[in-house]
Short mmCIF file of C-alpha atoms and ligand atoms in Angstrom, two decimals:
data_model
loop_
_atom_site.label_atom_id
_atom_site.label_comp_id
_atom_site.label_asym_id
_atom_site.label_seq_id
_atom_site.Cartn_x
_atom_site.Cartn_y
_atom_site.Cartn_z
CA MET A 77 12.20 5.42 25.89
CA ASP A 78 9.20 3.33 25.12
CA LEU A 79 7.99 0.05 24.51
CA ILE A 80 5.69 -1.14 21.55
CA PRO A 81 4.22 -4.28 22.33
CA HIS A 82 2.67 -6.74 20.49
CA VAL A 83 -1.38 -6.47 20.96
CA ILE A 84 -1.66 -10.57 21.43
CA ASP A 85 -4.88 -12.56 21.91
CA GLY A 86 -6.38 -9.14 23.83
CA GLN A 87 -3.38 -8.70 26.03
CA GLU A 88 -0.68 -6.38 25.85
CA VAL A 89 2.79 -8.86 25.38
CA GLU A 90 6.75 -8.64 24.92
CA SER A 91 8.25 -11.63 23.26
CA VAL A 92 9.00 -14.89 24.52
CA SER A 93 12.70 -14.53 24.39
CA GLY A 94 12.45 -10.78 25.81
CA ALA A 95 13.82 -9.32 22.34
CA ARG A 96 13.15 -6.10 20.49
CA PHE A 97 14.15 -3.64 19.14
CA THR A 98 15.08 0.37 17.77
CA THR A 99 12.81 2.35 15.87
CA VAL A 100 14.34 5.40 14.65
CA ASP A 101 13.18 9.13 14.15
CA PRO A 102 13.94 9.87 10.37
CA TRP A 103 13.78 13.53 11.10
CA THR A 104 16.08 13.65 14.21
CA GLN A 105 18.02 10.05 13.34
CA ALA A 106 17.20 9.01 16.67
CA PRO A 107 16.18 6.29 18.12
CA TYR A 108 12.52 6.53 20.52
CA ALA A 109 11.35 3.56 20.63
CA GLU A 110 11.64 0.14 22.19
CA VAL A 111 10.25 -2.84 20.00
CA ALA A 112 9.11 -5.93 20.49
CA LEU A 113 11.10 -8.38 18.34
CA GLY A 114 9.18 -11.59 17.46
CA GLY A 115 10.94 -15.14 16.81
CA ALA A 116 8.70 -18.04 15.36
CA GLN A 117 7.84 -18.49 19.76
CA ASP A 118 5.75 -15.38 18.95
CA ALA A 119 4.46 -15.63 15.82
CA ASP A 120 2.99 -19.08 17.28
CA ARG A 121 1.33 -17.47 19.90
CA ALA A 122 -0.13 -15.32 17.79
CA VAL A 123 -1.58 -17.57 15.60
CA THR A 124 -3.00 -19.91 18.13
CA ALA A 125 -5.41 -17.30 19.26
CA ALA A 126 -6.20 -16.57 15.97
CA ARG A 127 -7.16 -20.23 15.75
CA ALA A 128 -9.63 -19.87 18.62
CA ALA A 129 -10.87 -17.20 18.07
CA PHE A 130 -11.83 -18.51 14.54
CA ASP A 131 -12.85 -22.05 14.99
CA THR A 132 -14.98 -21.28 19.32
CA GLY A 133 -15.03 -17.57 19.25
CA PRO A 134 -18.26 -15.53 18.69
CA TRP A 135 -15.90 -12.88 15.76
CA PRO A 136 -17.03 -15.65 12.62
CA ARG A 137 -20.65 -16.09 13.91
CA LEU A 138 -21.97 -12.78 15.18
CA GLY A 139 -23.03 -12.16 11.46
CA PHE A 140 -22.59 -8.95 8.80
CA ALA A 141 -24.40 -5.69 11.23
CA LYS A 142 -23.05 -7.30 14.61
CA ARG A 143 -19.25 -7.25 13.44
CA GLY A 144 -19.87 -4.26 11.00
CA ALA A 145 -21.19 -2.02 13.35
CA LEU A 146 -18.04 -3.27 16.09
CA LEU A 147 -15.62 -1.73 12.83
CA HIS A 148 -17.80 0.85 12.49
CA ARG A 149 -16.76 1.46 16.07
CA LEU A 150 -13.13 0.89 15.32
CA ALA A 151 -12.90 3.84 12.47
CA ASP A 152 -14.45 6.68 14.98
CA LEU A 153 -11.44 5.57 17.61
CA ILE A 154 -9.73 5.69 14.37
CA GLU A 155 -11.25 9.02 14.29
CA GLN A 156 -10.94 10.75 17.93
CA HIS A 157 -7.49 9.47 17.96
CA GLY A 158 -6.52 11.35 14.44
CA ASP A 159 -4.13 13.02 15.74
CA GLU A 160 -2.40 10.18 17.43
CA LEU A 161 -2.16 8.03 15.34
CA ALA A 162 -0.60 10.08 12.76
CA MET A 163 1.98 11.18 15.14
CA ALA A 164 2.69 7.74 15.59
CA ASP A 165 3.65 7.53 10.97
CA THR A 166 5.53 10.74 10.23
CA ARG A 167 7.60 9.87 13.04
CA ASP A 168 8.34 5.93 12.60
CA MET A 169 8.98 7.32 8.11
CA GLY A 170 8.50 11.06 8.53
CA LYS A 171 5.47 11.19 6.48
CA PRO A 172 4.90 14.44 6.26
CA ILE A 173 1.96 15.61 9.30
CA THR A 174 -0.71 17.58 7.21
CA ASP A 175 -1.06 14.33 4.59
CA ALA A 176 -0.70 11.53 7.16
CA ARG A 177 -3.43 13.19 8.65
CA THR A 178 -5.50 14.52 6.38
CA LYS A 179 -5.07 12.25 4.03
CA ASP A 180 -4.04 8.83 5.91
CA VAL A 181 -5.62 8.25 9.06
CA PRO A 182 -9.19 8.91 7.70
CA ARG A 183 -8.86 6.48 4.76
CA THR A 184 -8.02 4.66 7.23
CA ALA A 185 -11.53 4.99 8.92
CA GLN A 186 -12.43 5.06 5.77
CA ASN A 187 -11.70 1.45 4.45
CA PHE A 188 -13.00 0.31 7.88
CA ARG A 189 -16.29 1.73 7.29
CA PHE A 190 -16.25 0.44 3.77
CA PHE A 191 -16.00 -2.73 4.26
CA ALA A 192 -18.24 -3.50 7.26
CA ASP A 193 -20.74 -2.60 4.69
CA HIS A 194 -19.40 -4.46 1.98
CA ALA A 195 -19.43 -7.20 3.04
CA ARG A 196 -23.23 -6.37 5.22
CA LEU A 197 -24.83 -5.76 1.76
CA SER A 198 -23.29 -7.60 -0.33
CA ALA A 199 -25.13 -10.50 -1.74
CA GLY A 200 -24.20 -14.09 -3.31
CA GLU A 201 -25.25 -15.71 -6.66
CA THR A 202 -28.38 -17.59 -7.20
CA LEU A 203 -27.37 -19.24 -10.75
CA PRO A 204 -31.66 -20.95 -12.38
CA MET A 205 -31.11 -24.68 -13.41
CA ASP A 206 -33.27 -26.03 -15.90
CA THR A 207 -32.50 -29.35 -14.45
CA GLY A 208 -34.82 -28.94 -11.59
CA HIS A 209 -31.75 -27.88 -9.16
CA HIS A 210 -30.73 -24.26 -8.54
CA ALA A 211 -27.72 -23.62 -7.94
CA TYR A 212 -26.71 -20.86 -5.37
CA THR A 213 -23.27 -19.58 -3.85
CA LEU A 214 -22.28 -18.85 0.15
CA PHE A 215 -18.58 -16.24 1.04
CA PRO A 216 -17.88 -18.25 5.09
CA PRO A 217 -14.94 -17.22 6.05
CA ALA A 218 -10.93 -18.24 5.02
CA GLY A 219 -10.34 -18.75 9.02
CA VAL A 220 -6.92 -17.19 10.49
CA VAL A 221 -5.33 -14.61 7.62
CA ALA A 222 -1.68 -12.80 8.10
CA ALA A 223 -1.88 -10.03 7.36
CA ILE A 224 2.29 -8.25 5.98
CA ALA A 225 2.59 -4.88 5.68
CA PRO A 226 4.93 -1.78 4.24
CA TRP A 227 6.13 0.84 5.24
CA ASN A 228 5.10 3.99 3.23
CA PHE A 229 1.11 4.29 4.71
CA PRO A 230 1.91 1.98 7.02
CA LEU A 231 -2.30 3.12 9.18
CA MET A 232 -3.53 2.91 5.49
CA LEU A 233 -1.97 -0.11 4.29
CA GLU A 234 -2.53 -2.14 6.42
CA SER A 235 -6.59 -0.80 7.37
CA TRP A 236 -6.49 -2.15 3.30
CA LYS A 237 -5.34 -5.73 4.50
CA VAL A 238 -6.94 -6.21 8.02
CA ALA A 239 -10.54 -4.14 7.39
CA PRO A 240 -12.40 -6.71 4.47
CA ALA A 241 -10.43 -9.59 6.65
CA LEU A 242 -12.16 -9.06 9.96
CA ALA A 243 -15.39 -7.31 8.40
CA TRP A 244 -15.72 -11.07 6.96
CA GLY A 245 -15.58 -12.89 9.95
CA ASN A 246 -11.57 -13.79 9.29
CA THR A 247 -9.38 -13.12 12.63
CA VAL A 248 -6.10 -12.12 11.70
CA ILE A 249 -1.93 -11.56 12.77
CA LEU A 250 -1.04 -7.74 11.16
CA LYS A 251 2.92 -7.50 10.53
CA PRO A 252 3.01 -4.04 10.34
CA ALA A 253 7.66 -3.43 8.47
CA GLU A 254 10.26 -3.09 11.89
CA ASP A 255 10.62 0.46 10.34
CA THR A 256 6.59 1.59 10.98
CA PRO A 257 5.24 0.05 14.16
CA ALA A 258 3.76 2.22 16.50
CA SER A 259 0.32 2.89 14.56
CA ALA A 260 -0.38 -0.39 14.31
CA ALA A 261 0.67 -1.67 18.13
CA LEU A 262 -1.67 1.46 17.86
CA LEU A 263 -4.87 0.09 16.04
CA GLY A 264 -4.84 -3.57 18.30
CA ARG A 265 -5.44 -1.22 21.20
CA LEU A 266 -8.26 0.87 19.55
CA ALA A 267 -9.77 -2.76 18.31
CA LEU A 268 -9.95 -4.33 21.81
CA GLU A 269 -11.07 -1.04 22.84
CA ALA A 270 -14.05 -1.27 20.40
CA GLY A 271 -14.88 -4.38 21.88
CA LEU A 272 -13.11 -6.94 18.59
CA PRO A 273 -12.93 -9.43 21.05
CA PRO A 274 -9.68 -11.03 22.22
CA GLY A 275 -7.14 -12.89 19.44
CA VAL A 276 -8.89 -11.61 16.49
CA LEU A 277 -7.13 -8.66 15.14
CA ASN A 278 -3.23 -10.06 17.14
CA VAL A 279 -1.10 -7.67 15.69
CA LEU A 280 3.27 -8.59 16.03
CA HIS A 281 5.87 -7.04 15.40
CA GLY A 282 9.18 -7.96 13.37
CA TYR A 283 11.85 -8.37 10.83
CA GLY A 284 11.08 -11.18 7.38
CA PRO A 285 13.57 -13.23 7.24
CA GLY A 286 14.46 -15.31 9.72
CA SER A 287 11.62 -13.21 12.33
CA ALA A 288 8.68 -12.69 13.28
CA GLY A 289 7.80 -12.47 8.83
CA SER A 290 8.97 -15.14 7.21
CA ALA A 291 7.52 -17.45 10.60
CA LEU A 292 3.53 -16.21 10.06
CA THR A 293 3.91 -17.31 6.59
CA GLU A 294 5.50 -20.64 7.10
CA HIS A 295 2.93 -21.24 9.68
CA PRO A 296 0.53 -24.63 8.85
CA GLY A 297 -2.07 -22.37 11.29
CA VAL A 298 -2.86 -20.26 8.49
CA ASP A 299 -5.09 -19.62 5.68
CA ARG A 300 -4.55 -16.40 4.11
CA ILE A 301 -1.66 -14.34 3.72
CA THR A 302 -2.06 -10.63 2.39
CA PHE A 303 1.07 -9.17 1.49
CA THR A 304 2.55 -5.18 0.44
CA GLY A 305 5.45 -5.00 -0.89
CA GLU A 306 8.21 -5.20 -2.99
CA SER A 307 8.02 -7.66 -5.16
CA GLY A 308 12.08 -9.51 -4.27
CA THR A 309 9.97 -10.50 -0.88
CA GLY A 310 6.58 -11.41 -2.59
CA ARG A 311 8.25 -14.27 -4.19
CA ALA A 312 10.24 -14.78 -0.86
CA ILE A 313 6.71 -15.34 -0.09
CA ALA A 314 4.78 -16.66 -2.49
CA ARG A 315 7.63 -19.47 -1.88
CA ALA A 316 7.33 -20.01 1.59
CA ALA A 317 3.05 -19.90 1.15
CA SER A 318 3.89 -23.06 -1.26
CA ALA A 319 4.17 -25.26 0.80
CA ASN A 320 1.37 -24.81 3.23
CA LEU A 321 -0.20 -23.94 -0.12
CA VAL A 322 -1.98 -21.84 1.33
CA PRO A 323 -3.72 -18.98 -1.52
CA VAL A 324 -1.48 -15.67 -1.37
CA SER A 325 -2.60 -11.68 -2.35
CA LEU A 326 0.38 -9.71 -3.52
CA GLU A 327 0.29 -6.16 -4.29
CA LEU A 328 4.40 -5.55 -5.14
CA GLY A 329 6.24 -2.68 -7.12
CA GLY A 330 5.65 -0.35 -9.82
CA LYS A 331 6.68 1.49 -12.02
CA GLY A 332 3.99 3.80 -13.63
CA ALA A 333 4.09 5.94 -17.05
CA ASN A 334 2.68 9.19 -16.64
CA LEU A 335 1.80 10.04 -20.59
CA VAL A 336 1.01 13.19 -21.14
CA PHE A 337 -0.35 14.35 -24.27
CA ASP A 338 -0.31 17.03 -26.60
CA ASP A 339 -3.39 17.45 -25.13
CA ALA A 340 -3.50 17.82 -21.97
CA ASP A 341 -5.28 19.53 -20.30
CA LEU A 342 -1.71 21.24 -18.78
CA ASP A 343 -2.18 23.30 -15.35
CA ASN A 344 -3.99 19.25 -14.10
CA ALA A 345 -1.26 17.00 -15.93
CA VAL A 346 1.27 19.09 -14.01
CA ASP A 347 -0.54 19.49 -11.13
CA TRP A 348 -1.20 15.69 -10.25
CA SER A 349 1.97 14.74 -12.08
CA ILE A 350 4.25 16.92 -8.52
CA LYS A 351 1.29 15.12 -6.46
CA ALA A 352 1.63 11.18 -8.83
CA ILE A 353 6.28 11.58 -7.96
CA PHE A 354 6.88 13.49 -5.23
CA THR A 355 3.68 12.75 -2.63
CA ASN A 356 5.23 10.16 0.05
CA ALA A 357 8.53 11.61 -1.12
CA GLY A 358 7.32 8.64 -3.74
CA GLN A 359 8.03 6.07 -1.55
CA VAL A 360 4.71 5.08 -3.31
CA CYS A 361 4.38 2.23 -5.21
CA LEU A 362 1.71 4.56 -7.68
CA ALA A 363 4.22 6.84 -8.51
CA GLY A 364 4.46 8.20 -11.22
CA SER A 365 8.26 8.14 -11.41
CA ARG A 366 8.61 7.97 -15.60
CA LEU A 367 6.81 10.25 -17.22
CA PHE A 368 6.22 10.82 -21.07
CA VAL A 369 5.56 14.02 -21.90
CA GLN A 370 4.30 14.65 -26.58
CA ARG A 371 7.44 16.28 -28.25
CA GLY A 372 5.03 19.43 -28.95
CA ILE A 373 4.44 19.54 -25.42
CA TYR A 374 8.01 18.65 -23.67
CA ALA A 375 9.74 22.17 -23.17
CA GLU A 376 7.04 24.18 -21.53
CA PHE A 377 6.08 20.77 -19.89
CA VAL A 378 9.34 21.02 -18.20
CA ARG A 379 9.94 24.64 -17.21
CA ARG A 380 6.44 24.34 -15.82
CA PHE A 381 6.83 21.03 -14.43
CA THR A 382 11.17 21.60 -12.83
CA ALA A 383 9.59 24.90 -11.31
CA ALA A 384 6.86 23.20 -9.25
CA ALA A 385 8.84 20.45 -8.47
CA ALA A 386 10.95 22.87 -6.89
CA GLY A 387 8.93 25.21 -4.55
CA LEU A 388 7.46 22.24 -3.01
CA VAL A 389 8.17 22.61 0.63
CA VAL A 390 10.40 20.04 2.18
CA GLY A 391 11.38 19.70 6.01
CA ASP A 392 11.14 18.75 9.45
CA PRO A 393 8.25 15.73 8.82
CA LYS A 394 6.36 17.68 12.12
CA ASP A 395 6.05 21.34 10.62
CA PRO A 396 1.55 21.23 8.71
CA ALA A 397 3.67 23.38 6.03
CA THR A 398 5.74 20.39 4.71
CA GLN A 399 5.29 18.73 1.87
CA LEU A 400 8.47 16.04 2.10
CA GLY A 401 9.85 14.89 4.39
CA PRO A 402 13.02 12.91 5.06
CA LEU A 403 13.45 9.37 3.86
CA ALA A 404 12.26 6.74 5.76
CA SER A 405 15.94 4.95 7.50
CA GLU A 406 19.21 5.07 6.46
CA GLU A 407 19.17 1.75 4.72
CA HIS A 408 16.01 3.28 2.02
CA TYR A 409 17.97 6.17 1.14
CA LYS A 410 20.73 4.91 1.10
CA LYS A 411 19.34 2.51 -1.96
CA VAL A 412 17.87 5.90 -3.06
CA ARG A 413 21.32 7.85 -2.98
CA GLY A 414 23.18 5.42 -5.47
CA TYR A 415 20.66 6.48 -8.37
CA PHE A 416 22.38 9.65 -7.83
CA GLU A 417 25.84 8.15 -8.97
CA GLU A 418 23.67 7.13 -11.72
CA VAL A 419 22.90 10.52 -12.49
CA GLN A 420 26.32 11.97 -12.05
CA ALA A 421 28.64 8.98 -14.36
CA GLY A 422 26.45 10.77 -16.91
CA VAL A 423 23.16 9.06 -17.24
CA GLY A 424 21.24 11.55 -17.62
CA THR A 425 21.20 15.67 -16.23
CA MET A 426 19.51 17.01 -13.70
CA ALA A 427 17.03 19.56 -14.19
CA THR A 428 16.32 20.17 -10.07
CA GLY A 429 16.74 18.69 -6.90
CA GLY A 430 19.75 16.58 -5.31
CA LEU A 431 20.49 15.61 -1.96
CA GLY A 432 19.52 17.41 0.76
CA ASP A 433 20.60 17.43 4.94
CA GLY A 434 20.16 13.96 6.32
CA TRP A 435 17.60 11.85 4.99
CA VAL A 436 16.31 14.29 3.06
CA VAL A 437 15.96 13.99 -1.39
CA ARG A 438 14.92 16.60 -2.85
CA PRO A 439 12.01 16.56 -5.80
CA THR A 440 14.49 15.38 -8.38
CA VAL A 441 13.64 15.58 -12.02
CA VAL A 442 16.04 14.22 -14.41
CA LEU A 443 16.43 14.54 -18.19
CA ASP A 444 17.36 12.93 -21.91
CA ALA A 445 17.52 9.65 -19.45
CA PRO A 446 18.43 6.29 -21.51
CA LEU A 447 14.90 4.44 -21.26
CA ASP A 448 17.31 0.99 -20.28
CA SER A 449 19.08 2.62 -17.04
CA ARG A 450 18.41 1.54 -14.01
CA VAL A 451 16.94 4.42 -12.78
CA VAL A 452 14.07 3.98 -14.99
CA CYS A 453 13.97 0.74 -16.00
CA GLU A 454 13.99 -0.02 -11.41
CA GLU A 455 11.69 0.90 -9.04
CA VAL A 456 13.68 4.53 -7.06
CA PHE A 457 10.50 4.75 -4.54
CA GLY A 458 11.94 8.10 -4.05
CA PRO A 459 11.53 11.77 -4.92
CA ILE A 460 12.91 10.88 -8.43
CA VAL A 461 11.48 11.01 -11.59
CA THR A 462 12.67 10.82 -15.03
CA VAL A 463 10.88 13.24 -18.51
CA HIS A 464 10.95 11.44 -21.99
CA PRO A 465 9.88 12.85 -24.99
CA PHE A 466 7.84 10.53 -27.23
CA ASP A 467 5.96 11.91 -30.78
CA THR A 468 3.47 9.21 -31.71
CA GLU A 469 1.00 8.07 -29.45
CA GLN A 470 1.55 4.08 -30.13
CA ASP A 471 5.38 4.87 -29.31
CA ALA A 472 4.28 6.13 -25.54
CA VAL A 473 2.27 3.35 -24.82
CA GLU A 474 5.43 0.97 -25.81
CA MET A 475 7.59 3.29 -23.52
CA ALA A 476 4.77 2.10 -20.91
CA ASN A 477 4.54 -0.68 -21.38
CA SER A 478 8.47 -2.06 -21.80
CA THR A 479 8.62 -2.88 -17.71
CA ARG A 480 7.93 -4.57 -15.88
CA TYR A 481 5.87 -4.15 -14.00
CA GLY A 482 1.87 -2.75 -13.78
CA LEU A 483 0.38 -1.71 -11.27
CA ASN A 484 -0.35 1.99 -12.46
CA ALA A 485 0.10 4.66 -15.07
CA MET A 486 -1.92 8.12 -16.13
CA VAL A 487 -3.05 9.73 -18.50
CA PHE A 488 -3.90 13.22 -19.33
CA THR A 489 -5.34 14.51 -22.15
CA GLU A 490 -8.95 16.14 -24.20
CA SER A 491 -9.59 13.40 -26.84
CA LEU A 492 -12.47 11.41 -25.66
CA SER A 493 -11.51 8.54 -28.50
CA ARG A 494 -7.57 8.72 -27.12
CA ALA A 495 -8.63 8.74 -23.29
CA HIS A 496 -10.04 5.20 -23.88
CA ARG A 497 -7.79 3.95 -26.32
CA VAL A 498 -4.67 4.39 -24.52
CA PRO A 499 -5.96 2.98 -21.03
CA ALA A 500 -7.30 -0.28 -22.60
CA ALA A 501 -4.02 -0.86 -24.20
CA LEU A 502 -2.03 -0.21 -21.35
CA ARG A 503 -0.88 -3.15 -19.36
CA ALA A 504 -1.69 -1.73 -16.05
CA GLY A 505 -4.10 -2.71 -12.58
CA THR A 506 -5.15 0.66 -12.80
CA VAL A 507 -5.29 3.77 -14.69
CA TRP A 508 -6.26 7.04 -13.75
CA VAL A 509 -6.97 9.33 -16.97
CA ASN A 510 -6.48 13.07 -16.25
CA CYS A 511 -6.28 11.81 -12.18
CA PHE A 512 -4.79 10.32 -9.74
CA PHE A 513 -4.67 8.59 -6.63
CA ILE A 514 -8.55 8.71 -6.95
CA ARG A 515 -9.88 5.53 -5.72
CA ASP A 516 -12.96 3.72 -6.12
CA LEU A 517 -13.10 1.03 -3.36
CA ARG A 518 -14.87 -1.73 -4.39
CA ALA A 519 -13.35 -1.06 -7.90
CA PRO A 520 -10.35 -4.49 -8.18
CA PHE A 521 -6.88 -3.20 -7.13
CA GLY A 522 -3.64 -4.95 -7.83
CA GLY A 523 -1.27 -5.36 -10.77
CA VAL A 524 0.03 -6.95 -13.50
CA GLY A 525 4.13 -9.06 -13.79
CA ASP A 526 6.20 -8.08 -10.80
CA SER A 527 3.40 -6.01 -9.50
CA GLY A 528 1.89 -8.61 -8.20
CA ILE A 529 -0.63 -11.08 -7.52
CA GLY A 530 -4.22 -11.25 -7.46
CA ARG A 531 -6.45 -8.09 -6.78
CA GLU A 532 -7.80 -6.57 -3.25
CA GLY A 533 -11.11 -4.30 -2.92
CA GLY A 534 -14.22 -5.03 -2.51
CA THR A 535 -15.83 -8.25 -4.71
CA PHE A 536 -11.80 -9.08 -4.90
CA SER A 537 -11.04 -8.86 -1.23
CA ARG A 538 -14.48 -11.27 -0.99
CA GLU A 539 -13.38 -13.18 -2.84
CA PHE A 540 -9.79 -13.58 -1.64
CA PHE A 541 -10.86 -13.10 2.11
CA THR A 542 -12.89 -16.98 1.23
CA GLU A 543 -13.56 -19.74 0.88
CA PRO A 544 -16.33 -19.32 -1.98
CA GLN A 545 -18.65 -22.59 -2.21
CA ALA A 546 -20.99 -23.40 -4.43
CA VAL A 547 -24.83 -25.40 -3.06
CA VAL A 548 -26.65 -27.00 -5.45
CA MET A 549 -29.84 -28.40 -5.05
CA GLN A 550 -32.93 -30.35 -5.61
CA VAL A 551 -35.54 -28.81 -5.54
P1 LIG B 177 9.13 -5.41 2.19
O1 LIG B 177 9.61 -6.37 1.44
O2 LIG B 177 10.95 -4.68 2.12
O3 LIG B 177 8.97 -5.92 3.48
C1 LIG B 177 7.30 -5.55 3.20
C2 LIG B 177 7.00 -6.02 4.40
O4 LIG B 177 7.09 -7.40 4.27
C3 LIG B 177 7.76 -6.25 5.85
O5 LIG B 177 6.10 -5.43 6.77
C4 LIG B 177 8.61 -6.41 5.90
O6 LIG B 177 9.43 -7.03 7.64
C5 LIG B 177 8.75 -8.29 4.98
N1 LIG B 177 8.78 -8.80 4.81
C6 LIG B 177 9.74 -9.45 4.16
N2 LIG B 177 10.97 -9.94 3.62
C7 LIG B 177 9.97 -10.84 4.65
C8 LIG B 177 9.72 -12.65 4.44
N3 LIG B 177 10.94 -12.95 3.55
N4 LIG B 177 8.85 -13.06 4.77
C9 LIG B 177 7.42 -12.15 5.29
N5 LIG B 177 7.85 -11.53 5.51
C10 LIG B 177 9.01 -10.13 5.32
O7 LIG B 177 8.90 -3.27 1.67
P2 LIG B 177 8.80 -1.90 2.35
O8 LIG B 177 10.62 -1.79 1.60
O9 LIG B 177 8.75 -2.76 3.76
O10 LIG B 177 7.59 -1.51 0.55
C11 LIG B 177 8.04 -1.08 0.36
C12 LIG B 177 7.85 -2.19 -1.21
O11 LIG B 177 6.00 -2.39 -1.40
C13 LIG B 177 8.43 -1.49 -2.56
O12 LIG B 177 8.52 -1.92 -3.50
C14 LIG B 177 6.38 -1.42 -2.88
O13 LIG B 177 6.32 -0.63 -4.28
C15 LIG B 177 5.14 -2.20 -2.06
N6 LIG B 177 4.26 -0.86 -1.95
C16 LIG B 177 3.08 -1.77 -3.46
C17 LIG B 177 2.14 -1.62 -2.40
C18 LIG B 177 0.61 -2.24 -3.57
O14 LIG B 177 -0.48 -2.03 -3.05
N7 LIG B 177 1.88 -2.68 -4.66
C19 LIG B 177 1.42 -0.70 -1.57
C20 LIG B 177 3.01 0.31 -1.37
C21 LIG B 177 3.58 -0.59 -0.75
#
């Protein structure tokens, strides 16, 4: 079996202890590679390398133009190795290969290109004072960044953290999720090939608690922790970070509300609503898992939406025609299966869907589930959507906001006033109107409540990955 190594200080290495774990292809359910299993000693090695690369190495001192050129070269290599990177994520977590190849990989390259350019072109502020002074701002890098990533968009979400951190001159230790080590290791290798100096981007594999993850978050040599994952893990990481007073950025879970009003363009609403919940087999923090439809179109919408859900192609994620693969792991499959037990016990009715073979869950539409049931309140992180009718705009907003999450929401309406009024009333970091998932990388991205702390994207990433400094000068 192949070995997926750590990448530390420019070298592909095993763990100090020699420990390994296996990674499983969720479609075949067979182990396909061994992975170096990092612990405290390995985290220490990685932090020491990143620290040295930051404190005395060339990276923070290169300047935006040269750093940016290297990050663009890395983006070129990502594009050139697109097939390999896409297959790594597909084998690790069952993402349909077409999505991995045509969405995740290009977006990963785009993240590196965007943040390379954004950092280079970014202006500071000059604050003319009327006291014979003037003040201005500088954005020096924060230092060593621990980037801890989830398994659902492995490579793409890793680049969302790594790219701005590097562009602003930090050095990074990336810890991919234990289920998806392969593309991260490849990214570490490509970064060296692109010419990033040793120690600038390190990749450390392992689990969370009592393993590489907690060893990193507790390490005193880390200056920033950027984390994407479950809300419960976010709490544990915030606690660990507080011991060293390290700033954290937490992008956590979601329970997206999708509001479809009577005046919506129905074809458009059905199309996006299908994508919003069934992309990546629903394993999306932004999933539109609570679908609220106004009474006047409810029956027609449900009919069309259910038919479209039933028509999605479910199967081998390596087949380019597949739209939904298996869930990412056995553990995750069992968690999602638990919600079917609730539905079978009489919580709502299933209009289409159900469990498939292996770790497959078919696109599932649940009607009439009570708003306080687990399937409606908890983040399922699978291809299950609950659909609820509503009468008034106020009802819709109240239902949408009745969650402890607040990552995103969608609104479908052709009314100009409503299209502005409703987003402003929603408690959510991002609201999409008549679409879903479209991103401008300059925009703030993050969540309210249990969906996280902080925002990343554009200048919001700059604020997090730098130590903004004020200089006040007497003229
Ligand atoms: P997870 O929290 O189980 O794991 C995420 C990462 O944290 C992994 O690398 C894991 O090894 C590590 N980890 C776990 N416990 C740790 C600890 N105590 N200390 C340090 N590291 C630890 O999340 P997951 O199951 O990989 O991902 C799914 C979750 O991520 C969902 O809740 C989803 O909504 C969320 N998510 C959020 C966003 C967002 O942008 N808000 C994006 C994608 C996924």
